[in-house]
PDB file of C-alpha atoms in Angstrom:
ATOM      1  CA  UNK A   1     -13.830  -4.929   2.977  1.00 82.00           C
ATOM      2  CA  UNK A   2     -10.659  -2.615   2.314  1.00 92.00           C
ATOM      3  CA  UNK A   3     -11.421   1.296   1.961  1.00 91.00           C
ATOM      4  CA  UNK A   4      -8.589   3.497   1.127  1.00 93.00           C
ATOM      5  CA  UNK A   5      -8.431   7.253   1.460  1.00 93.00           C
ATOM      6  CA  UNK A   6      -5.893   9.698   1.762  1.00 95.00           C
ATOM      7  CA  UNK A   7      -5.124  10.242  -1.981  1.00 92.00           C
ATOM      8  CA  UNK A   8      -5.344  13.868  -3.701  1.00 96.00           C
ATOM      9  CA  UNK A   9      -2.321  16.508  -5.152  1.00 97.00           C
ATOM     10  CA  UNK A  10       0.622  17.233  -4.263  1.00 97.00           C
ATOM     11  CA  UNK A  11       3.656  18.975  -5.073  1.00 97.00           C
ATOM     12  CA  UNK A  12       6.928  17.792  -5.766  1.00 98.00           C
ATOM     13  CA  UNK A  13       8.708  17.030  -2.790  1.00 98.00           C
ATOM     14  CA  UNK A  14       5.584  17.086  -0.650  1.00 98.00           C
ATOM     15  CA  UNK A  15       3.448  14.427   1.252  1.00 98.00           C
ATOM     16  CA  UNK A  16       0.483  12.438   1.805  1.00 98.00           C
ATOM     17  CA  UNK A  17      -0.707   9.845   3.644  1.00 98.00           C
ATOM     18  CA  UNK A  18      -2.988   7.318   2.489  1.00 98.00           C
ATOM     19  CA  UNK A  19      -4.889   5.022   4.967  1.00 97.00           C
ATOM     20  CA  UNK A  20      -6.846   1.593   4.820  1.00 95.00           C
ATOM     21  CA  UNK A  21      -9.193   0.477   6.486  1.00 94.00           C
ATOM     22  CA  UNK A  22     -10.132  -3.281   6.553  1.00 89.00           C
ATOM     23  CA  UNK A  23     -13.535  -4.689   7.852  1.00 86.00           C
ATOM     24  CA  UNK A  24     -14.483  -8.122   8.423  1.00 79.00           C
ATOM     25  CA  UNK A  25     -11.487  -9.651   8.789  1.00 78.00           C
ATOM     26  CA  UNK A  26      -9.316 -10.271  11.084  1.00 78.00           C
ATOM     27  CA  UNK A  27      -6.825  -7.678  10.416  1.00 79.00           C
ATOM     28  CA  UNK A  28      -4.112  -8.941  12.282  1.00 85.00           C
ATOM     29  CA  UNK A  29      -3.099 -12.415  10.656  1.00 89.00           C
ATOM     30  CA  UNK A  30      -3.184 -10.483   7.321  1.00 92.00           C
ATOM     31  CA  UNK A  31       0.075  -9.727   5.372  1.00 95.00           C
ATOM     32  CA  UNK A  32      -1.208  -5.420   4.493  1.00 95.00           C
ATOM     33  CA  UNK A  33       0.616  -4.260   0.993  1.00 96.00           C
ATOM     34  CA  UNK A  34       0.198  -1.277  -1.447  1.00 98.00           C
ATOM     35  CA  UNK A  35       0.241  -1.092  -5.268  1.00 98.00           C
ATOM     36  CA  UNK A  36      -0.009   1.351  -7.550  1.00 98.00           C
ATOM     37  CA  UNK A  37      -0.875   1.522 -11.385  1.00 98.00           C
ATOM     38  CA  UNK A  38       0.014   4.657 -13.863  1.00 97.00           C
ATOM     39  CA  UNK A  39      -1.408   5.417 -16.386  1.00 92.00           C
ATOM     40  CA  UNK A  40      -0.549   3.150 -19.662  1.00 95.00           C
ATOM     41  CA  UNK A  41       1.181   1.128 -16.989  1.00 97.00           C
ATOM     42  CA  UNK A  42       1.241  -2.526 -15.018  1.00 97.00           C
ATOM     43  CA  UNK A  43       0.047  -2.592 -11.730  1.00 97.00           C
ATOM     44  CA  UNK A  44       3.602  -2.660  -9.088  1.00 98.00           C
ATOM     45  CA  UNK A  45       4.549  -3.091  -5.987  1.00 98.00           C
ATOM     46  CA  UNK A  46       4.995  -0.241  -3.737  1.00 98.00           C
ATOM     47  CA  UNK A  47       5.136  -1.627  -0.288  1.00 98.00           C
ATOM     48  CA  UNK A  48       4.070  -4.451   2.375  1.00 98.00           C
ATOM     49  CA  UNK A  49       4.084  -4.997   6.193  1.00 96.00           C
ATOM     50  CA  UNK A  50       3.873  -8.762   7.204  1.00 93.00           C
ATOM     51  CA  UNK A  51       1.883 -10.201   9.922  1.00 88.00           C
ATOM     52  CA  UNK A  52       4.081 -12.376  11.466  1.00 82.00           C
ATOM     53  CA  UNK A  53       6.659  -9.706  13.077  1.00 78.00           C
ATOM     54  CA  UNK A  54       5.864  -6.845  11.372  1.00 85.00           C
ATOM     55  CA  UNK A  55       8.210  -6.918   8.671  1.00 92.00           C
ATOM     56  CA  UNK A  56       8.804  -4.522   5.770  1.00 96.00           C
ATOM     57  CA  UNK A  57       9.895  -4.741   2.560  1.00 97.00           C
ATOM     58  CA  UNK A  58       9.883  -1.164  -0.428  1.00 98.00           C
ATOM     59  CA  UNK A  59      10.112  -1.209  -3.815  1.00 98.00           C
ATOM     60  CA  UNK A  60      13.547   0.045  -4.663  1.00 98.00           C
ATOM     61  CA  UNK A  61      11.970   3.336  -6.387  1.00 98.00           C
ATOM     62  CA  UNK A  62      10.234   4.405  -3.125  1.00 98.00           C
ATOM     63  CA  UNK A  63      12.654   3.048  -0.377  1.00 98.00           C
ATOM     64  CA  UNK A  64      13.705   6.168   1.972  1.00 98.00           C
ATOM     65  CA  UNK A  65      10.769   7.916   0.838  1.00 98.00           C
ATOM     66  CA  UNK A  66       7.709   6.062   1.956  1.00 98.00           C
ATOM     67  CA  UNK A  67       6.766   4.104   5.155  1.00 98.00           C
ATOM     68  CA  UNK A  68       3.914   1.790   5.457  1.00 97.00           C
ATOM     69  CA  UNK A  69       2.679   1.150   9.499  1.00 95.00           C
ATOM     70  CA  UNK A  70      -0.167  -0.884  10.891  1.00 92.00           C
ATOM     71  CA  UNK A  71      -2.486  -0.488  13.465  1.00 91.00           C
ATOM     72  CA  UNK A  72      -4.212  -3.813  14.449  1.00 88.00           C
ATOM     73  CA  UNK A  73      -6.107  -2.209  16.965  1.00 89.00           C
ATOM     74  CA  UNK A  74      -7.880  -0.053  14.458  1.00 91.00           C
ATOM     75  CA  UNK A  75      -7.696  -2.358  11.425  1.00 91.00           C
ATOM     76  CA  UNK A  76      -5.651   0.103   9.563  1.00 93.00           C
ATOM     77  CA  UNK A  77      -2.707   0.112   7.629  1.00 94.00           C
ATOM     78  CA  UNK A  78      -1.091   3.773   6.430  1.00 96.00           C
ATOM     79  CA  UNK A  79       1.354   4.393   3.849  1.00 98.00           C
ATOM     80  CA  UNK A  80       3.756   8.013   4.705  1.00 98.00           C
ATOM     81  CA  UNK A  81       4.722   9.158   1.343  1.00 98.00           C
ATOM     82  CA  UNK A  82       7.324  11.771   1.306  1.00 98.00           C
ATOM     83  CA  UNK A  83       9.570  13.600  -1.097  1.00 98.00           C
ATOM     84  CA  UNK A  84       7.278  13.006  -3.647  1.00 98.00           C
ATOM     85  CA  UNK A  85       8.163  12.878  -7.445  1.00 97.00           C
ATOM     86  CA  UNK A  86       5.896  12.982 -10.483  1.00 97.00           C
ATOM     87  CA  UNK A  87       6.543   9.441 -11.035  1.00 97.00           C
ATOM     88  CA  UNK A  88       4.789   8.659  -8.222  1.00 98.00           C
ATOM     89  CA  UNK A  89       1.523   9.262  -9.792  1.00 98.00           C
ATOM     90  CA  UNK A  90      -0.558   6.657  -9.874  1.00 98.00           C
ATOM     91  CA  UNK A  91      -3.421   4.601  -8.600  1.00 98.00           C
ATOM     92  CA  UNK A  92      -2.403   3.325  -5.201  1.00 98.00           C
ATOM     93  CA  UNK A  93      -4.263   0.358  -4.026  1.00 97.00           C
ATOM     94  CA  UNK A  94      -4.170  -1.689  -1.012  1.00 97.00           C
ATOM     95  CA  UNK A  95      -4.577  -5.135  -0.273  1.00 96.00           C
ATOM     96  CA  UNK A  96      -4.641  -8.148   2.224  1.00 95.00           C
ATOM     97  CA  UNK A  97      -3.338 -11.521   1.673  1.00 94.00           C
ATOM     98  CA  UNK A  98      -1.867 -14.409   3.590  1.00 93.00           C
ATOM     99  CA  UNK A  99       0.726 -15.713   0.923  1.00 92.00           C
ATOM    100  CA  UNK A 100       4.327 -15.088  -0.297  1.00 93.00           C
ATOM    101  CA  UNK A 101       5.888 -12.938  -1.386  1.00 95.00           C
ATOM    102  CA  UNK A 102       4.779  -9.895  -0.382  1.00 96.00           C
ATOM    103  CA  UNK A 103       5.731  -8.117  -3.462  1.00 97.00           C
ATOM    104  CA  UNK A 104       3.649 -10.218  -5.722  1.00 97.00           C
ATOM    105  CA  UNK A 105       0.159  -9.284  -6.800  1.00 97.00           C
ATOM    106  CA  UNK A 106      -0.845 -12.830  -6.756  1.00 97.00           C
ATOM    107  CA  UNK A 107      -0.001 -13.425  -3.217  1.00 97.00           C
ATOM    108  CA  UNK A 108      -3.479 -10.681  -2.215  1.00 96.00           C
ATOM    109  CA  UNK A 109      -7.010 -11.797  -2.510  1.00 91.00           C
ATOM    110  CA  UNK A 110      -8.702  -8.657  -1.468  1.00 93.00           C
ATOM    111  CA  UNK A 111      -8.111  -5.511  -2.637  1.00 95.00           C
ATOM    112  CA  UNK A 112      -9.390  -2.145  -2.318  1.00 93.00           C
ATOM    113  CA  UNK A 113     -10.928   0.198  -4.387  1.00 92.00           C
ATOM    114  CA  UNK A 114      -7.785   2.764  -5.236  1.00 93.00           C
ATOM    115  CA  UNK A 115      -7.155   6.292  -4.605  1.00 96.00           C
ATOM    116  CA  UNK A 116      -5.728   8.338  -6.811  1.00 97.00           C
ATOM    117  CA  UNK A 117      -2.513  10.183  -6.439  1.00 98.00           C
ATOM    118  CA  UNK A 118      -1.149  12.879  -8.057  1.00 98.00           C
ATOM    119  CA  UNK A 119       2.210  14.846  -8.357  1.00 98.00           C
ATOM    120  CA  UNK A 120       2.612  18.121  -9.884  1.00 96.00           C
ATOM    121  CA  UNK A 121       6.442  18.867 -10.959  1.00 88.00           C
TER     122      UNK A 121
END
């Protein structure tokens, strides 16, 4: 129900954009977040865009850098990353939940499949 693209190399201090698409649900009463797991690593919390108002909450480590936006009308949610540092490879997944708070894993019950990022120094 959640496909994300977007993912592939970049440079450090470039960008990407990663996208997800959800089907089957309906997108809009769905709190949207991103994770992301390194290698060796626990799965953590990059991002999240409630549905009630919109709101936004970052993970210290990518605050300023990155900027997650939804689209109801197209059931997608996209995550801008810029100024990108090695230690922002990773795994980046997305997911859709209706529970609090955002920045816990627990609080998603779908998830997508991950796309891979990568950041050459």
């Amino acid at each position: 129900q959640l496909q994300a693209s977007g993912g592939g190399l970049a440079q450090a201090g470039g960008s990407l954009r990663l996208s997800c698409a959800a089907s089957s649900l309906t997108f809009s009463r769905y709190n949207m977040g991103w994770f992301r797991q390194a290698p060796g690593k626990e799965r953590e919390f990059v991002t999240a865009v409630g549905w009630i108002g919109g709101n936004t909450i970052y993970a210290d480590s990518v605050k300023g850098r990155f900027t997650i936006s939804r689209d109801n009308a197209k059931n997608t949610v996209n995550l801008q990353m810029s100024g990108l540092k090695s230690e922002d490879t990773a795994v980046y997944y997305c997911a859709v939940g209706t529970n609090f708070p955002l920045t816990s894993g627990k609080s998603y019950y779908y998830w997508g499949q991950g796309t891979q990022v990568t950041v050459s120094s």
